[in-house]
Amino acid sequence: MTDQSDWRPATKLVRGGLRRSQFRETSEALFLNSGFVYDDAAQAEAAFNGDVDVFIDSRNGNPTVATFEDRLAALEGAAACRATATGMAAVFAALLCQVKAGDRVVAARELFGSCHYIIAKLLPRWGVEVEFVKGTDLDAWEKALSRPTTVTFLESPSNPMLDIVDIAAVTELSHRAGARLVIDNVFATPLFQRPLELGADVVVYSATKHIDGQGRCLGGAVLGAKDFIDDVFQPFYRNTGPSMSPFNAWVMAKALETLDLRVERQTTNAARIAGWFEARSDIKQVRYPGMASHPQHELAKRQMSGFGSLVTIELPGGKAAAFKFLDALSLIDISNNLGDAKSLVCHPSTTTHSRLTEAERLDIGVTEGVVRLSIGLEAPDDLLEDIEQALAAASAA
Ligand SMILES: *Cc1c(COP(=O)(O)O)cnc(C)c1O
């Protein structure tokens, strides 16, 4: 077989991890089964000893799930990947498999709400010391990492303000403190940011977002070096059971075939809409990493090869204006999902970030006027017409 690691990304997305059965099917087969049988008792014994490499049950591994895992690993340039039932299962397992009471975790404070919950609320319950730092402040990382640390965790671009963290610099500080750096790479997608090449140790995804990208299945993935996945992650995964359903893996593997087409088009649309917002005088702030006005635009250009499908704006009229804007949109749906073919909008301060205190929200820039848009695959002129009439409705407040 051709060495898949030599393929270019588009080829990896269509053919990576392909496992044809004896029936020579064109499309990937769906092995919708929970278990597997053995030729004889000795083979079962050898399977449990790890002496032969066969599927034992779908909690441990499954051919369809393995196709998705290998395809994503090929794209990411990772030696190994395990798929999980949700993005949060990926984050939880990637963190919990490597910490014990007395360990220390340092994380950026700008995080997806449930990631923040795991680190701020659950880890301390199990005796893990945690510290949050402002992700864009390298001095704060350096200070927090002046003590031995087990794991560091960050998201870049962050949700919803699209802050960019210097992954190479945080990698160096993490390694000096003895920590593995885990990156939640959802907003960048595997196409536009390659954390392992920047030095990070582990990458996690919510496959629910751009990877499915069509609002069908929940899923997640953890990628890293083979010894991390096999020796640190797999025992936790096998015994706690956050595995991905083979059906969802089949949907996700097929979705990867079009990931680059969808994300490229969404990004073109998002850049156009961000530029359109910036040209208006009735928007207080536009955040898009691809625009020179973004506070970390230079860093974004250095560490990303594309700027993604999310655009965040701040309306001057606070919550009243934001709600009027959301309610007046007729094409764009109100939803906290993102990365979808359908354009979606959310009001972070009352939904995704409502569990933070007001002070915590303001610290990360989430005022009541902030609105996050996930730009989809519709004709951008239709999106702009919808946005323009909704802004008119909002300013008539
Ligand atoms: C959605 C999301 C998650 C959680 O993913 P689920 O698949 O919904 O569990 C984690 N991190 C980020 C950045 C996300 O956007």
Short mmCIF file of C-alpha atoms and ligand atoms in Angstrom, two decimals:
data_model
loop_
_atom_site.label_atom_id
_atom_site.label_comp_id
_atom_site.label_asym_id
_atom_site.label_seq_id
_atom_site.Cartn_x
_atom_site.Cartn_y
_atom_site.Cartn_z
CA MET A 1 0.00 0.00 0.00
CA THR A 2 1.10 3.60 -0.63
CA ASP A 3 2.51 5.28 2.44
CA GLN A 4 -0.45 7.42 3.50
CA SER A 5 1.79 9.89 5.29
CA ASP A 6 3.11 11.03 1.88
CA TRP A 7 -0.37 11.94 0.64
CA ARG A 8 -1.49 15.53 0.44
CA PRO A 9 -4.35 16.53 2.80
CA ALA A 10 -7.20 16.19 0.24
CA THR A 11 -6.14 12.62 -0.53
CA LYS A 12 -5.82 11.72 3.15
CA LEU A 13 -9.36 13.03 3.77
CA VAL A 14 -10.87 10.81 1.05
CA ARG A 15 -8.74 7.66 1.36
CA GLY A 16 -6.97 7.71 4.72
CA GLY A 17 -7.66 4.71 6.94
CA LEU A 18 -9.70 2.91 4.26
CA ARG A 19 -10.25 -0.77 5.26
CA ARG A 20 -11.98 -2.61 2.43
CA SER A 21 -13.69 -5.84 3.43
CA GLN A 22 -13.77 -9.04 1.39
CA PHE A 23 -16.78 -7.58 -0.51
CA ARG A 24 -14.67 -4.80 -2.10
CA GLU A 25 -17.20 -2.05 -1.37
CA THR A 26 -16.48 1.43 -2.80
CA SER A 27 -17.64 3.44 0.19
CA GLU A 28 -16.45 2.63 3.69
CA ALA A 29 -18.39 -0.24 5.29
CA LEU A 30 -20.33 0.31 8.48
CA PHE A 31 -19.49 -2.35 11.07
CA LEU A 32 -22.43 -1.68 13.37
CA ASN A 33 -21.57 -4.32 15.90
CA SER A 34 -20.73 -4.31 19.58
CA GLY A 35 -18.54 -7.41 19.64
CA PHE A 36 -16.37 -9.81 17.66
CA VAL A 37 -15.90 -13.58 17.64
CA TYR A 38 -12.74 -15.66 17.92
CA ASP A 39 -11.57 -18.62 15.82
CA ASP A 40 -10.82 -20.59 18.97
CA ALA A 41 -10.23 -20.19 22.69
CA ALA A 42 -6.51 -19.74 22.20
CA GLN A 43 -7.11 -16.75 19.91
CA ALA A 44 -9.35 -15.18 22.56
CA GLU A 45 -6.59 -15.71 25.12
CA ALA A 46 -4.00 -14.17 22.79
CA ALA A 47 -6.31 -11.21 22.07
CA PHE A 48 -6.67 -10.45 25.78
CA ASN A 49 -2.92 -10.84 26.30
CA GLY A 50 -2.28 -8.41 23.48
CA ASP A 51 -0.36 -11.08 21.55
CA VAL A 52 -2.59 -10.80 18.47
CA ASP A 53 -4.04 -7.58 17.10
CA VAL A 54 -7.77 -8.31 16.63
CA PHE A 55 -10.88 -6.39 17.63
CA ILE A 56 -12.20 -7.50 21.04
CA ASP A 57 -15.29 -5.32 21.43
CA SER A 58 -16.33 -1.92 20.17
CA ARG A 59 -15.57 -0.23 23.49
CA ASN A 60 -11.89 -1.03 22.81
CA GLY A 61 -11.98 -0.57 19.06
CA ASN A 62 -14.05 -1.19 15.93
CA PRO A 63 -13.12 -1.28 12.22
CA THR A 64 -15.37 1.66 11.27
CA VAL A 65 -14.21 3.71 14.24
CA ALA A 66 -10.61 2.82 13.31
CA THR A 67 -11.19 4.13 9.78
CA PHE A 68 -12.30 7.48 11.19
CA GLU A 69 -9.40 7.52 13.68
CA ASP A 70 -6.78 6.69 11.05
CA ARG A 71 -8.19 9.21 8.57
CA LEU A 72 -8.13 12.01 11.13
CA ALA A 73 -4.67 10.97 12.37
CA ALA A 74 -3.36 11.06 8.79
CA LEU A 75 -4.69 14.59 8.32
CA GLU A 76 -3.36 15.76 11.69
CA GLY A 77 0.03 14.16 11.19
CA ALA A 78 -0.46 12.34 14.51
CA ALA A 79 0.92 8.88 15.22
CA ALA A 80 -2.29 7.78 16.95
CA CYS A 81 -5.91 8.78 17.46
CA ARG A 82 -8.84 7.54 19.55
CA ALA A 83 -12.40 8.59 18.81
CA THR A 84 -14.81 9.45 21.62
CA ALA A 85 -18.58 9.80 21.97
CA THR A 86 -18.48 13.60 22.28
CA GLY A 87 -15.95 16.41 22.30
CA MET A 88 -16.35 16.69 26.06
CA ALA A 89 -15.58 12.98 26.49
CA ALA A 90 -12.37 13.66 24.54
CA VAL A 91 -11.39 16.59 26.78
CA PHE A 92 -12.33 14.76 29.99
CA ALA A 93 -10.45 11.58 29.09
CA ALA A 94 -7.41 13.44 27.71
CA LEU A 95 -7.05 15.30 31.01
CA LEU A 96 -8.12 12.66 33.53
CA CYS A 97 -5.99 9.87 32.07
CA GLN A 98 -2.86 11.74 33.11
CA VAL A 99 -3.51 13.44 36.46
CA LYS A 100 -3.67 12.23 40.05
CA ALA A 101 -4.22 13.89 43.42
CA GLY A 102 -1.43 16.37 44.17
CA ASP A 103 -0.75 17.17 40.51
CA ARG A 104 -1.01 20.66 39.08
CA VAL A 105 -2.86 21.82 35.94
CA VAL A 106 -2.51 25.25 34.33
CA ALA A 107 -5.07 26.36 31.76
CA ALA A 108 -6.03 29.40 29.75
CA ARG A 109 -9.13 30.96 31.28
CA GLU A 110 -10.74 31.55 27.85
CA LEU A 111 -12.39 28.14 27.44
CA PHE A 112 -15.53 26.41 26.22
CA GLY A 113 -17.90 26.33 29.23
CA SER A 114 -17.74 22.58 29.90
CA CYS A 115 -13.93 22.52 29.60
CA HIS A 116 -13.86 25.28 32.20
CA TYR A 117 -16.18 23.18 34.42
CA ILE A 118 -13.91 20.11 34.26
CA ILE A 119 -10.83 22.10 35.20
CA ALA A 120 -12.34 24.59 37.66
CA LYS A 121 -14.85 22.31 39.40
CA LEU A 122 -14.03 18.62 38.88
CA LEU A 123 -10.23 18.48 39.05
CA PRO A 124 -10.02 20.23 42.47
CA ARG A 125 -12.60 17.71 43.79
CA TRP A 126 -10.03 15.00 43.06
CA GLY A 127 -7.17 16.83 44.69
CA VAL A 128 -5.65 18.39 41.59
CA GLU A 129 -4.42 21.96 41.97
CA VAL A 130 -5.53 24.22 39.12
CA GLU A 131 -4.55 27.69 38.00
CA PHE A 132 -6.06 29.78 35.21
CA VAL A 133 -4.10 32.38 33.27
CA LYS A 134 -4.98 34.88 30.60
CA GLY A 135 -4.16 32.87 27.48
CA THR A 136 -2.60 35.75 25.53
CA ASP A 137 -0.33 36.79 28.44
CA LEU A 138 2.96 34.88 28.13
CA ASP A 139 4.29 36.43 31.35
CA ALA A 140 1.31 34.96 33.21
CA TRP A 141 2.01 31.52 31.68
CA GLU A 142 5.68 31.82 32.65
CA LYS A 143 4.82 32.73 36.24
CA ALA A 144 2.23 29.95 36.57
CA LEU A 145 4.68 27.46 35.05
CA SER A 146 7.57 28.37 37.36
CA ARG A 147 6.42 25.37 39.46
CA PRO A 148 6.31 21.72 38.36
CA THR A 149 3.08 21.09 36.43
CA THR A 150 1.56 17.94 34.92
CA VAL A 151 -0.76 19.29 32.23
CA THR A 152 -1.41 22.58 30.46
CA PHE A 153 -4.60 23.17 28.46
CA LEU A 154 -5.74 25.84 26.05
CA GLU A 155 -8.06 26.63 23.18
CA SER A 156 -6.95 28.86 20.26
CA PRO A 157 -8.79 30.65 18.73
CA SER A 158 -10.86 30.84 21.90
CA ASN A 159 -14.62 30.87 22.25
CA PRO A 160 -16.23 33.36 21.71
CA MET A 161 -13.70 36.23 21.44
CA LEU A 162 -11.31 34.35 19.11
CA ASP A 163 -8.20 35.20 21.13
CA ILE A 164 -5.05 33.60 19.72
CA VAL A 165 -2.57 31.95 22.10
CA ASP A 166 1.08 31.49 21.11
CA ILE A 167 1.17 27.67 21.00
CA ALA A 168 4.94 27.34 20.40
CA ALA A 169 5.76 29.65 23.32
CA VAL A 170 3.33 27.92 25.72
CA THR A 171 4.73 24.55 24.58
CA GLU A 172 8.23 25.59 25.59
CA LEU A 173 7.10 26.91 28.98
CA SER A 174 5.00 23.77 29.54
CA HIS A 175 7.83 21.39 28.75
CA ARG A 176 10.21 23.29 31.03
CA ALA A 177 7.69 22.78 33.87
CA GLY A 178 7.39 19.08 33.02
CA ALA A 179 3.87 19.42 31.60
CA ARG A 180 2.19 17.97 28.51
CA LEU A 181 0.33 20.63 26.52
CA VAL A 182 -3.19 19.62 25.46
CA ILE A 183 -4.81 21.82 22.77
CA ASP A 184 -8.52 22.03 22.03
CA ASN A 185 -8.22 22.72 18.29
CA VAL A 186 -11.94 22.90 17.44
CA PHE A 187 -12.13 26.50 16.23
CA ALA A 188 -9.04 26.23 14.00
CA THR A 189 -9.91 22.78 12.59
CA PRO A 190 -7.13 20.31 11.62
CA LEU A 191 -6.89 22.11 8.27
CA PHE A 192 -5.78 25.51 9.56
CA GLN A 193 -3.68 24.80 12.65
CA ARG A 194 -1.25 21.99 13.38
CA PRO A 195 -0.55 22.06 17.12
CA LEU A 196 1.67 18.94 17.08
CA GLU A 197 4.03 20.64 14.61
CA LEU A 198 4.08 23.69 16.89
CA GLY A 199 5.24 21.36 19.70
CA ALA A 200 2.02 20.55 21.55
CA ASP A 201 1.68 17.00 22.89
CA VAL A 202 -2.02 16.21 22.56
CA VAL A 203 -4.79 17.57 20.34
CA VAL A 204 -8.50 17.18 21.10
CA TYR A 205 -11.53 17.79 18.89
CA SER A 206 -15.23 18.01 19.15
CA ALA A 207 -16.07 16.25 15.87
CA THR A 208 -19.62 17.50 16.42
CA LYS A 209 -18.49 20.83 14.97
CA HIS A 210 -16.77 21.22 11.56
CA ILE A 211 -15.85 17.53 11.17
CA ASP A 212 -19.48 16.38 10.99
CA GLY A 213 -20.43 19.91 10.06
CA GLN A 214 -23.97 18.95 9.13
CA GLY A 215 -25.65 18.79 12.52
CA ARG A 216 -26.08 15.02 12.68
CA CYS A 217 -23.79 13.30 15.17
CA LEU A 218 -21.89 14.02 18.35
CA GLY A 219 -18.28 12.92 18.45
CA GLY A 220 -14.76 13.72 19.58
CA ALA A 221 -11.16 12.67 19.13
CA VAL A 222 -7.84 12.64 20.99
CA LEU A 223 -4.60 12.60 19.00
CA GLY A 224 -0.96 12.37 20.01
CA ALA A 225 2.19 10.29 20.08
CA LYS A 226 1.79 6.51 20.02
CA ASP A 227 3.21 5.99 23.51
CA PHE A 228 0.83 8.60 24.96
CA ILE A 229 -2.23 7.09 23.26
CA ASP A 230 -1.28 3.44 23.88
CA ASP A 231 0.21 3.65 27.37
CA VAL A 232 -1.48 6.65 29.03
CA PHE A 233 -4.78 7.19 27.20
CA GLN A 234 -5.89 3.70 26.12
CA PRO A 235 -6.09 2.08 29.61
CA PHE A 236 -8.33 4.95 30.78
CA TYR A 237 -10.41 4.80 27.58
CA ARG A 238 -10.83 1.03 27.59
CA ASN A 239 -11.91 0.86 31.21
CA THR A 240 -14.13 3.95 31.41
CA GLY A 241 -15.93 3.58 28.04
CA PRO A 242 -16.21 6.99 26.31
CA SER A 243 -16.02 5.23 22.91
CA MET A 244 -17.60 6.54 19.71
CA SER A 245 -20.54 4.65 18.21
CA PRO A 246 -19.59 2.90 14.92
CA PHE A 247 -22.55 4.61 13.27
CA ASN A 248 -21.29 8.04 14.28
CA ALA A 249 -17.77 7.08 13.19
CA TRP A 250 -19.11 6.11 9.77
CA VAL A 251 -20.85 9.50 9.44
CA MET A 252 -17.68 11.28 10.61
CA ALA A 253 -15.36 9.32 8.28
CA LYS A 254 -17.61 10.19 5.32
CA ALA A 255 -17.82 13.81 6.51
CA LEU A 256 -14.02 14.09 6.49
CA GLU A 257 -14.14 13.51 2.72
CA THR A 258 -15.64 16.98 2.28
CA LEU A 259 -14.12 18.74 5.31
CA ASP A 260 -11.67 20.82 3.30
CA LEU A 261 -14.29 21.89 0.74
CA ARG A 262 -16.74 22.92 3.45
CA VAL A 263 -14.29 24.68 5.74
CA GLU A 264 -12.60 26.55 2.86
CA ARG A 265 -15.98 27.84 1.64
CA GLN A 266 -17.18 28.69 5.15
CA THR A 267 -13.94 30.59 5.73
CA THR A 268 -14.26 32.57 2.48
CA ASN A 269 -17.82 33.48 3.49
CA ALA A 270 -16.77 34.36 7.06
CA ALA A 271 -13.92 36.63 5.90
CA ARG A 272 -16.30 38.49 3.58
CA ILE A 273 -18.90 38.94 6.32
CA ALA A 274 -16.26 40.06 8.85
CA GLY A 275 -15.01 42.69 6.36
CA TRP A 276 -18.58 43.83 5.74
CA PHE A 277 -19.14 44.29 9.50
CA GLU A 278 -15.89 46.21 9.85
CA ALA A 279 -16.94 48.72 7.20
CA ARG A 280 -20.04 49.66 9.22
CA SER A 281 -20.15 52.36 11.86
CA ASP A 282 -22.90 50.75 13.95
CA ILE A 283 -20.79 47.79 15.16
CA LYS A 284 -18.71 48.44 18.28
CA GLN A 285 -16.17 45.70 17.62
CA VAL A 286 -15.53 42.97 15.04
CA ARG A 287 -13.29 40.03 15.91
CA TYR A 288 -11.89 37.90 13.11
CA PRO A 289 -8.32 36.53 13.28
CA GLY A 290 -7.82 37.19 9.56
CA MET A 291 -8.29 40.95 9.91
CA ALA A 292 -5.48 43.38 10.71
CA SER A 293 -7.70 44.86 13.46
CA HIS A 294 -7.55 41.58 15.46
CA PRO A 295 -5.23 42.09 18.47
CA GLN A 296 -3.21 38.93 17.67
CA HIS A 297 -3.46 39.07 13.87
CA GLU A 298 0.32 38.72 13.37
CA LEU A 299 0.45 35.64 15.60
CA ALA A 300 -2.61 34.20 13.83
CA LYS A 301 -0.80 34.61 10.48
CA ARG A 302 2.25 32.83 11.92
CA GLN A 303 0.55 29.83 13.45
CA MET A 304 -2.59 29.35 11.30
CA SER A 305 -2.94 28.74 7.58
CA GLY A 306 -6.58 29.93 7.52
CA PHE A 307 -8.75 31.90 9.89
CA GLY A 308 -11.91 29.86 10.22
CA SER A 309 -15.65 30.21 10.04
CA LEU A 310 -16.40 32.14 13.25
CA VAL A 311 -16.93 35.87 13.45
CA THR A 312 -17.68 37.65 16.72
CA ILE A 313 -19.17 41.14 16.88
CA GLU A 314 -20.12 43.49 19.69
CA LEU A 315 -23.25 45.57 19.25
CA PRO A 316 -23.36 48.96 21.00
CA GLY A 317 -26.86 48.47 22.45
CA GLY A 318 -26.05 45.63 24.90
CA LYS A 319 -28.41 42.73 25.55
CA ALA A 320 -31.53 44.49 24.17
CA ALA A 321 -29.86 45.17 20.82
CA ALA A 322 -28.30 41.69 20.70
CA PHE A 323 -31.65 39.99 21.34
CA LYS A 324 -33.39 42.19 18.72
CA PHE A 325 -30.65 41.28 16.22
CA LEU A 326 -30.92 37.54 16.91
CA ASP A 327 -34.72 37.58 16.80
CA ALA A 328 -34.80 39.59 13.55
CA LEU A 329 -32.53 37.14 11.68
CA SER A 330 -34.69 34.96 9.48
CA LEU A 331 -32.17 32.84 7.56
CA ILE A 332 -29.50 32.46 10.26
CA ASP A 333 -30.65 30.19 13.10
CA ILE A 334 -30.17 30.80 16.82
CA SER A 335 -28.09 27.85 18.06
CA ASN A 336 -25.04 27.30 20.25
CA ASN A 337 -23.60 24.79 17.77
CA LEU A 338 -20.90 25.89 15.34
CA GLY A 339 -19.00 24.77 12.26
CA ASP A 340 -22.25 23.74 10.59
CA ALA A 341 -23.31 24.03 6.93
CA LYS A 342 -26.10 26.25 8.24
CA SER A 343 -25.10 29.66 9.55
CA LEU A 344 -25.81 29.92 13.28
CA VAL A 345 -25.79 32.73 15.79
CA CYS A 346 -25.57 32.79 19.58
CA HIS A 347 -25.52 35.27 22.44
CA PRO A 348 -22.69 33.95 24.65
CA SER A 349 -23.34 35.95 27.82
CA THR A 350 -26.84 34.43 28.26
CA THR A 351 -26.09 30.93 26.91
CA THR A 352 -22.65 29.35 26.46
CA HIS A 353 -21.03 31.63 29.06
CA SER A 354 -24.00 32.21 31.40
CA ARG A 355 -22.46 30.03 34.12
CA LEU A 356 -19.48 32.37 34.52
CA THR A 357 -19.80 35.26 36.94
CA GLU A 358 -20.26 38.69 35.36
CA ALA A 359 -16.71 39.62 36.40
CA GLU A 360 -15.33 36.45 34.75
CA ARG A 361 -17.28 37.25 31.56
CA LEU A 362 -16.01 40.83 31.43
CA ASP A 363 -12.44 39.61 32.06
CA ILE A 364 -12.59 37.65 28.80
CA GLY A 365 -14.44 40.40 26.92
CA VAL A 366 -17.88 38.78 26.80
CA THR A 367 -20.11 41.82 27.29
CA GLU A 368 -23.88 41.68 26.81
CA GLY A 369 -23.51 43.14 23.32
CA VAL A 370 -21.30 40.27 22.10
CA VAL A 371 -22.78 38.06 19.39
CA ARG A 372 -21.00 35.01 17.88
CA LEU A 373 -21.72 33.97 14.32
CA SER A 374 -20.75 30.62 12.83
CA ILE A 375 -20.81 31.13 9.08
CA GLY A 376 -22.07 28.28 6.93
CA LEU A 377 -22.34 27.38 3.28
CA GLU A 378 -25.28 29.55 2.19
CA ALA A 379 -24.74 32.18 -0.53
CA PRO A 380 -22.95 35.02 1.28
CA ASP A 381 -25.22 37.62 -0.37
CA ASP A 382 -28.24 35.96 1.23
CA LEU A 383 -26.48 35.96 4.60
CA LEU A 384 -25.53 39.63 4.27
CA GLU A 385 -29.10 40.62 3.31
CA ASP A 386 -30.37 38.79 6.38
CA ILE A 387 -27.74 40.39 8.62
CA GLU A 388 -28.38 43.88 7.21
CA GLN A 389 -32.12 43.82 7.85
CA ALA A 390 -31.54 42.37 11.36
CA LEU A 391 -29.07 45.15 12.21
CA ALA A 392 -31.65 47.69 11.09
CA ALA A 393 -34.17 46.07 13.42
CA ALA A 394 -31.65 46.08 16.27
CA SER A 395 -30.78 49.77 15.88
CA ALA A 396 -34.47 50.71 15.75
CA ALA A 397 -34.48 49.71 19.46
C1 LIG B 1 -18.30 22.12 21.29
C2 LIG B 1 -16.96 22.21 21.90
C3 LIG B 1 -16.55 21.24 22.82
C4 LIG B 1 -17.44 20.10 23.27
O1 LIG B 1 -17.83 19.26 22.22
P1 LIG B 1 -19.14 18.32 22.25
O2 LIG B 1 -18.97 17.47 21.04
O3 LIG B 1 -20.33 19.23 22.17
O4 LIG B 1 -19.10 17.56 23.52
C5 LIG B 1 -15.28 21.37 23.37
N1 LIG B 1 -14.47 22.40 23.02
C6 LIG B 1 -14.84 23.34 22.12
C7 LIG B 1 -13.91 24.46 21.78
C8 LIG B 1 -16.10 23.29 21.54
O5 LIG B 1 -16.47 24.22 20.65
#
